[in-house]
Structure formats: structure tokens, C-alpha cells
Backbone as CSV, one residue per row, in Angstrom:
resi,resn,N_x,N_y,N_z,CA_x,CA_y,CA_z,C_x,C_y,C_z
1,MET,0.811,-1.155,0.000,0.013,0.025,0.013,0.852,1.236,0.013
2,ARG,0.735,2.120,-0.959,1.533,3.343,-1.047,0.719,4.455,-0.443
3,LYS,1.388,5.424,0.101,0.690,6.536,0.740,1.115,7.866,0.052
4,TYR,0.184,8.641,-0.279,0.423,9.961,-0.883,-0.074,11.040,0.079
5,PHE,0.735,12.005,0.353,0.303,13.090,1.231,0.197,14.335,0.399
6,MET,-0.953,14.964,0.493,-1.198,16.159,-0.292,-1.868,17.227,0.572
7,GLY,-1.489,18.477,0.409,-2.140,19.569,1.083,-2.438,20.692,0.072
8,ALA,-3.279,21.666,0.471,-3.539,22.827,-0.391,-4.913,23.383,-0.068
9,ALA,-5.517,24.029,-1.044,-6.845,24.619,-0.885,-7.822,23.859,-1.753
10,LEU,-9.101,24.038,-1.495,-10.131,23.294,-2.244,-10.286,23.896,-3.666
11,ALA,-10.854,23.082,-4.589,-11.276,23.590,-5.931,-11.769,22.498,-6.806
12,THR,-12.469,22.557,-7.884,-12.792,21.779,-9.029,-14.077,20.986,-9.033
13,VAL,-14.965,20.956,-10.083,-16.108,20.054,-10.229,-16.451,19.623,-11.658
14,LEU,-16.714,20.274,-12.676,-16.994,19.575,-13.915,-16.758,20.427,-15.171
15,ALA,-16.196,19.828,-16.164,-15.875,20.507,-17.356,-16.049,19.506,-18.531
16,THR,-15.459,19.806,-19.629,-15.494,18.926,-20.756,-14.403,17.882,-20.573
17,ALA,-14.747,16.615,-20.618,-13.803,15.548,-20.364,-12.608,15.635,-21.275
18,GLY,-11.436,15.531,-20.611,-10.146,15.504,-21.321,-9.634,16.776,-21.924
19,THR,-10.378,17.866,-21.713,-9.894,19.160,-22.265,-9.773,20.212,-21.251
20,ALA,-8.905,21.162,-21.484,-8.796,22.294,-20.553,-10.038,23.143,-20.631
21,ASN,-10.350,23.829,-19.544,-11.554,24.617,-19.513,-11.245,25.950,-18.844
22,ALA,-11.834,27.032,-19.285,-11.593,28.317,-18.688,-12.506,28.530,-17.505
23,ALA,-13.323,27.529,-17.109,-14.218,27.671,-15.982,-13.614,26.965,-14.768
24,ASN,-13.834,27.566,-13.560,-13.440,26.849,-12.355,-14.446,25.788,-12.012
25,ILE,-14.204,25.133,-10.921,-15.049,23.982,-10.530,-16.497,24.351,-10.317
26,VAL,-16.735,25.426,-9.538,-18.122,25.861,-9.308,-18.815,26.225,-10.569
27,GLU,-18.189,26.980,-11.431,-18.817,27.382,-12.719,-19.094,26.142,-13.569
28,THR,-18.161,25.246,-13.609,-18.337,23.997,-14.368,-19.452,23.111,-13.866
29,ALA,-19.531,23.033,-12.540,-20.588,22.238,-11.903,-21.960,22.850,-12.204
30,GLN,-22.049,24.116,-12.150,-23.326,24.795,-12.464,-23.713,24.551,-13.926
31,GLN,-22.811,24.542,-14.836,-23.053,24.267,-16.239,-23.506,22.877,-16.467
32,ALA,-22.954,21.908,-15.693,-23.273,20.529,-15.867,-24.673,20.223,-15.522
33,GLY,-25.201,20.832,-14.486,-26.601,20.631,-14.039,-26.846,19.383,-13.257
34,THR,-25.873,18.566,-12.908,-26.058,17.360,-12.142,-25.338,17.397,-10.800
35,PHE,-24.930,18.615,-10.384,-24.248,18.794,-9.148,-24.877,19.908,-8.311
36,ASN,-26.200,20.083,-8.415,-26.920,21.077,-7.719,-26.764,20.953,-6.163
37,THR,-26.841,19.731,-5.689,-26.715,19.515,-4.227,-25.325,19.818,-3.766
38,LEU,-24.347,19.370,-4.549,-22.951,19.640,-4.225,-22.697,21.173,-4.129
39,ILE,-23.214,21.928,-5.069,-23.067,23.386,-5.091,-23.768,23.994,-3.849
40,ALA,-25.020,23.547,-3.637,-25.731,24.053,-2.433,-24.982,23.736,-1.166
41,ALA,-24.427,22.570,-1.062,-23.671,22.152,0.148,-22.398,22.989,0.250
42,ALA,-21.696,23.256,-0.862,-20.538,24.093,-0.793,-20.866,25.529,-0.420
43,GLN,-22.022,26.042,-0.830,-22.409,27.346,-0.403,-22.745,27.361,1.082
44,ALA,-23.491,26.371,1.590,-23.847,26.270,3.001,-22.614,26.103,3.891
45,ALA,-21.574,25.439,3.342,-20.337,25.208,4.121,-19.344,26.372,3.976
46,GLY,-19.678,27.350,3.178,-18.762,28.494,2.978,-17.567,28.118,2.133
47,LEU,-17.666,27.141,1.234,-16.527,26.688,0.484,-16.468,27.107,-0.955
48,VAL,-17.434,27.902,-1.450,-17.470,28.308,-2.842,-16.225,29.040,-3.270
49,GLU,-15.787,29.946,-2.457,-14.538,30.709,-2.836,-13.346,29.750,-2.945
50,ALA,-13.246,28.799,-2.030,-12.128,27.860,-2.042,-12.218,26.925,-3.302
51,LEU,-13.437,26.552,-3.663,-13.615,25.720,-4.822,-13.447,26.479,-6.127
52,SER,-13.411,27.775,-6.053,-13.192,28.632,-7.237,-11.750,29.127,-7.324
53,ALA,-10.970,28.878,-6.303,-9.571,29.350,-6.225,-8.671,28.541,-7.132
54,PRO,-7.491,29.069,-7.458,-6.520,28.354,-8.232,-6.149,27.020,-7.544
55,GLY,-5.883,26.038,-8.321,-5.513,24.716,-7.755,-4.012,24.567,-7.834
56,PRO,-3.534,23.417,-8.211,-4.407,22.345,-8.658,-4.940,21.473,-7.543
57,ILE,-6.115,20.911,-7.740,-6.671,19.974,-6.803,-7.399,18.871,-7.592
58,THR,-7.809,17.843,-6.879,-8.618,16.802,-7.469,-9.841,16.704,-6.551
59,VAL,-11.044,16.648,-7.225,-12.279,16.559,-6.541,-12.961,15.236,-6.939
60,PHE,-13.328,14.445,-5.959,-14.156,13.276,-6.172,-15.587,13.734,-5.941
61,ALA,-16.309,14.025,-7.012,-17.588,14.743,-6.975,-18.785,13.866,-7.033
62,PRO,-19.553,13.796,-5.939,-20.816,13.037,-5.983,-21.870,13.811,-6.767
63,THR,-22.701,13.081,-7.504,-23.781,13.692,-8.270,-24.995,13.934,-7.344
64,ASP,-26.003,14.599,-7.896,-27.237,14.792,-7.161,-27.850,13.447,-6.742
65,GLU,-27.763,12.454,-7.688,-28.282,11.120,-7.340,-27.547,10.487,-6.152
66,ALA,-26.252,10.743,-6.067,-25.477,10.235,-4.941,-25.949,10.839,-3.650
67,PHE,-26.196,12.122,-3.600,-26.708,12.761,-2.409,-28.096,12.290,-2.089
68,ALA,-28.948,12.078,-3.079,-30.304,11.562,-2.889,-30.332,10.191,-2.318
69,ALA,-29.312,9.427,-2.482,-29.206,8.037,-1.929,-28.895,7.999,-0.468
70,LEU,-28.495,9.135,0.139,-28.234,9.153,1.549,-29.566,8.966,2.274
71,PRO,-29.475,8.506,3.532,-30.743,8.316,4.317,-31.581,9.559,4.342
72,GLU,-32.873,9.415,4.350,-33.801,10.569,4.281,-33.479,11.550,5.386
73,GLY,-33.448,12.805,5.012,-33.192,13.883,5.981,-31.737,14.231,6.196
74,THR,-30.837,13.410,5.648,-29.379,13.654,5.891,-28.944,14.941,5.261
75,VAL,-29.283,15.196,4.040,-28.809,16.406,3.328,-29.436,17.656,3.988
76,GLU,-30.716,17.613,4.226,-31.379,18.720,4.856,-30.757,19.051,6.236
77,ASN,-30.445,18.052,6.979,-29.837,18.257,8.297,-28.445,18.879,8.163
78,LEU,-27.642,18.368,7.183,-26.290,18.908,6.977,-26.299,20.375,6.504
79,LEU,-27.341,20.748,5.805,-27.436,22.090,5.206,-27.821,23.141,6.295
80,LYS,-28.164,22.707,7.482,-28.519,23.670,8.573,-27.303,24.405,8.986
81,PRO,-27.439,25.690,9.313,-26.264,26.508,9.731,-25.491,25.904,10.899
82,GLU,-26.196,25.303,11.845,-25.468,24.725,13.020,-24.601,23.536,12.610
83,ASN,-24.736,22.981,11.445,-23.917,21.821,10.965,-22.867,22.192,9.991
84,LYS,-22.607,23.500,9.796,-21.628,23.960,8.810,-20.309,23.335,8.963
85,GLY,-19.787,23.122,10.123,-18.476,22.469,10.301,-18.456,21.015,9.856
86,GLN,-19.499,20.311,10.211,-19.591,18.907,9.810,-19.703,18.824,8.285
87,LEU,-20.518,19.675,7.666,-20.672,19.667,6.203,-19.322,20.021,5.526
88,ALA,-18.616,21.011,6.046,-17.304,21.346,5.437,-16.350,20.188,5.560
89,ALA,-16.372,19.452,6.684,-15.485,18.276,6.837,-15.840,17.226,5.832
90,ILE,-17.101,16.971,5.622,-17.482,15.934,4.632,-17.091,16.335,3.232
91,LEU,-17.338,17.557,2.857,-16.969,18.030,1.537,-15.506,18.042,1.323
92,SER,-14.697,18.486,2.243,-13.233,18.516,2.099,-12.642,17.106,2.089
93,TYR,-13.411,16.123,2.616,-12.940,14.697,2.469,-12.986,14.201,1.058
94,HIS,-13.699,14.995,0.156,-13.774,14.601,-1.219,-12.778,15.335,-2.126
95,VAL,-11.844,16.095,-1.480,-10.879,16.907,-2.219,-9.397,16.555,-1.816
96,VAL,-8.573,16.447,-2.808,-7.132,16.160,-2.669,-6.384,17.397,-3.174
97,GLY,-5.311,17.723,-2.437,-4.566,18.977,-2.689,-3.552,18.916,-3.864
98,GLN,-3.826,18.127,-4.829,-3.027,18.141,-6.060,-3.842,17.484,-7.148
99,GLU,-3.495,17.714,-8.375,-4.172,17.128,-9.519,-3.705,15.703,-9.683
100,ILE,-4.680,14.760,-9.687,-4.335,13.349,-9.907,-5.255,12.870,-11.015
101,THR,-4.695,12.586,-12.211,-5.480,12.089,-13.309,-5.499,10.523,-13.215
102,SER,-6.439,9.943,-13.914,-6.662,8.481,-13.818,-5.389,7.705,-14.232
103,ASP,-4.594,8.222,-15.158,-3.389,7.507,-15.547,-2.249,7.598,-14.525
104,GLU,-2.410,8.481,-13.527,-1.415,8.634,-12.430,-1.793,7.760,-11.259
105,ILE,-3.015,7.158,-11.240,-3.403,6.295,-10.163,-2.752,4.924,-10.331
106,PRO,-2.017,4.406,-9.371,-1.390,3.123,-9.547,-2.460,2.004,-9.529
107,ALA,-2.149,0.931,-10.247,-3.051,-0.215,-10.267,-2.797,-1.015,-8.940
108,ALA,-3.415,-0.520,-7.880,-3.213,-1.088,-6.551,-4.222,-0.372,-5.635
109,THR,-3.975,-0.612,-4.353,-4.695,0.135,-3.317,-3.786,1.204,-2.758
110,THR,-4.294,2.385,-2.719,-3.477,3.575,-2.342,-4.257,4.395,-1.329
111,GLU,-3.569,4.788,-0.290,-4.180,5.710,0.693,-3.792,7.086,0.289
112,VAL,-4.792,7.987,0.200,-4.601,9.353,-0.237,-5.070,10.309,0.794
113,GLU,-4.275,11.267,1.209,-4.681,12.276,2.154,-5.504,13.369,1.499
114,THR,-6.657,13.676,2.130,-7.542,14.713,1.615,-7.300,16.007,2.322
115,LEU,-8.131,17.026,1.989,-7.990,18.315,2.624,-8.821,18.479,3.917
116,LYS,-9.435,17.421,4.336,-10.213,17.452,5.569,-9.236,17.856,6.679
117,GLY,-9.671,18.712,7.536,-8.801,19.319,8.575,-8.269,18.395,9.701
118,GLU,-9.114,17.480,10.197,-8.703,16.656,11.301,-9.497,15.348,11.266
119,GLY,-9.158,14.452,12.158,-9.834,13.126,12.225,-9.405,12.309,11.046
120,ASP,-10.368,11.580,10.505,-10.134,10.674,9.301,-9.946,11.542,8.060
121,ARG,-8.692,11.637,7.652,-8.361,12.487,6.514,-7.961,11.686,5.262
122,THR,-7.957,10.378,5.398,-7.390,9.480,4.331,-8.504,8.711,3.603
123,ILE,-8.472,8.746,2.320,-9.371,7.946,1.521,-8.570,6.778,0.882
124,THR,-9.300,5.707,0.638,-8.685,4.526,0.008,-9.092,4.472,-1.415
125,VAL,-8.095,4.592,-2.349,-8.351,4.551,-3.784,-7.886,3.184,-4.288
126,VAL,-8.731,2.458,-4.944,-8.420,1.131,-5.483,-8.603,1.167,-7.006
127,LYS,-7.527,0.842,-7.701,-7.632,0.770,-9.157,-7.380,-0.664,-9.538
128,SER,-8.312,-1.237,-10.294,-8.216,-2.629,-10.730,-8.721,-2.729,-12.145
129,ASP,-8.722,-3.917,-12.688,-9.282,-4.126,-14.038,-10.719,-3.753,-14.154
130,SER,-11.431,-3.760,-13.057,-12.906,-3.429,-13.120,-13.147,-1.917,-12.942
131,GLY,-12.111,-1.125,-12.680,-12.285,0.295,-12.560,-11.572,0.888,-11.290
132,VAL,-12.085,2.072,-10.931,-11.465,2.753,-9.792,-12.643,3.018,-8.771
133,THR,-12.277,2.732,-7.491,-13.197,3.096,-6.412,-12.484,3.983,-5.418
134,VAL,-13.253,4.799,-4.720,-12.771,5.733,-3.740,-13.611,5.478,-2.455
135,ASP,-13.025,4.916,-1.435,-13.798,4.547,-0.192,-15.068,3.820,-0.578
136,GLY,-14.995,2.963,-1.573,-16.173,2.114,-1.990,-17.059,2.766,-3.014
137,ALA,-16.896,4.052,-3.305,-17.701,4.731,-4.350,-17.009,4.444,-5.670
138,ASN,-17.827,4.182,-6.709,-17.294,3.941,-8.045,-17.043,5.265,-8.756
139,VAL,-15.892,5.376,-9.430,-15.632,6.525,-10.293,-16.382,6.225,-11.609
140,VAL,-17.398,7.010,-11.929,-18.187,6.793,-13.074,-17.794,7.602,-14.313
141,THR,-17.113,8.698,-14.078,-16.522,9.574,-15.092,-15.215,10.117,-14.523
142,ALA,-14.140,9.956,-15.238,-12.810,10.359,-14.784,-12.244,11.518,-15.650
143,ASP,-11.328,12.243,-15.074,-10.471,13.189,-15.763,-11.320,14.309,-16.404
144,ILE,-12.204,14.940,-15.698,-12.874,16.112,-16.235,-12.069,17.298,-15.806
145,LYS,-11.511,17.961,-16.739,-10.563,19.059,-16.504,-11.318,20.370,-16.264
146,ALA,-10.812,21.121,-15.357,-11.252,22.474,-15.133,-9.942,23.317,-15.014
147,ASP,-10.058,24.611,-15.006,-8.816,25.412,-14.984,-8.062,25.299,-13.655
148,ASN,-8.705,24.765,-12.593,-8.015,24.661,-11.341,-7.856,23.258,-10.828
149,GLY,-7.962,22.286,-11.715,-7.740,20.868,-11.352,-8.515,19.885,-12.196
150,VAL,-8.804,18.767,-11.532,-9.524,17.686,-12.246,-10.593,17.078,-11.335
151,ILE,-11.702,16.675,-11.985,-12.783,16.059,-11.261,-12.965,14.615,-11.724
152,HIS,-13.273,13.796,-10.710,-13.638,12.374,-10.972,-15.078,12.277,-10.368
153,VAL,-16.052,11.959,-11.169,-17.422,11.864,-10.715,-17.586,10.506,-10.040
154,ILE,-18.188,10.516,-8.825,-18.394,9.298,-8.108,-19.898,9.068,-7.865
155,ASP,-20.272,7.804,-7.628,-21.688,7.413,-7.523,-22.236,7.394,-6.086
156,LYS,-21.445,7.808,-5.112,-21.997,7.945,-3.768,-21.144,8.990,-3.000
157,VAL,-21.798,9.501,-1.937,-21.117,10.434,-1.044,-20.240,9.625,-0.093
158,ILE,-18.972,9.925,-0.029,-18.085,9.205,0.902,-18.047,9.969,2.185
159,MET,-18.070,9.213,3.295,-18.130,9.805,4.590,-16.886,9.439,5.437
160,PRO,-16.243,10.407,6.083,-15.131,10.119,6.900,-15.647,9.357,8.184
161,SER,-14.784,8.506,8.752,-15.166,7.717,9.926,-15.224,8.590,11.181
162,GLU,-14.619,9.696,11.175,-14.628,10.655,12.287,-14.443,12.051,11.854
């Protein structure tokens, strides 16, 4: 198991696959139309500026469907002002402080440090013949370039253990 340690600021969500884009992550996510919950969560957590800042970063971005699959009431509860810190921790758990494209992920199990501030900060990335998973979430679209990093779309919201 190899370990990668990365730090930096947040950024990136969706653009045209494989090409550079003049839009940052937030702008790209808004254009895509399938990340409305992620954008609303980033706004509630006070992370929009960070997600719009220069990178490079990597975002493992859950779709609206991924958020909808959470237990009933979870998203609404997290969006409450009193849960801003918890929401920011969950969102930053989806962000790595450097750009990692799919061809840079080793065919193995790799522990990757996220931008989450404390507690469980490490996600497990597994690349095999059947694809890539991140803490059990499947990467359904990889290498979506934005001007401040890269996005890998995942099919569920990953949660830190603490």
C-alpha cells in the first residue's frame, strides 16, 4: 500500500472531459446541471470561494443522485447553519490537494490524504481491471478538466469515519 500526502486549498467540479476549460469547478458544476446538491452544500459550508480558487486539486464529486441516496433527511440536516463544520469536513474529504489524473493512479490500493482538517483524512483509492473506487464509491466519469484541477465523478457520497 503506497501513501500519498497532499495539502492545499479546495477547488474543481465539472468541465469537458479530457480538455482544458476556462471555468473553475463551481462554474463548471453549475453548467453541468447534475451537481446542484454539491453546489448548495458548498455554499452552505462556505466553500465556494475555495472551490473557485486556483489549484491544482482533485475533486471526487458526488452527483445529485449520490446525495439523494443518503438516508432521508441527511442532506437537509447537513445544510442547517449549525452543521456547517460537519458539512465542510465531509466536503473537504472529497478533495485532494493536487491534481491526480486516472493515468497517475497506480493499479493497486493507495491511501490518499484529503484536505479534511482533522480526524479521518485519508481515503482509500483502489484501481483494478474493473475500474476505480474511492472509499467504496465507483468513479463513473474520470479526468474532467477544469482550470483549477480535475474532477472524478463518483456514484456515492463518501463519509469520513470521524
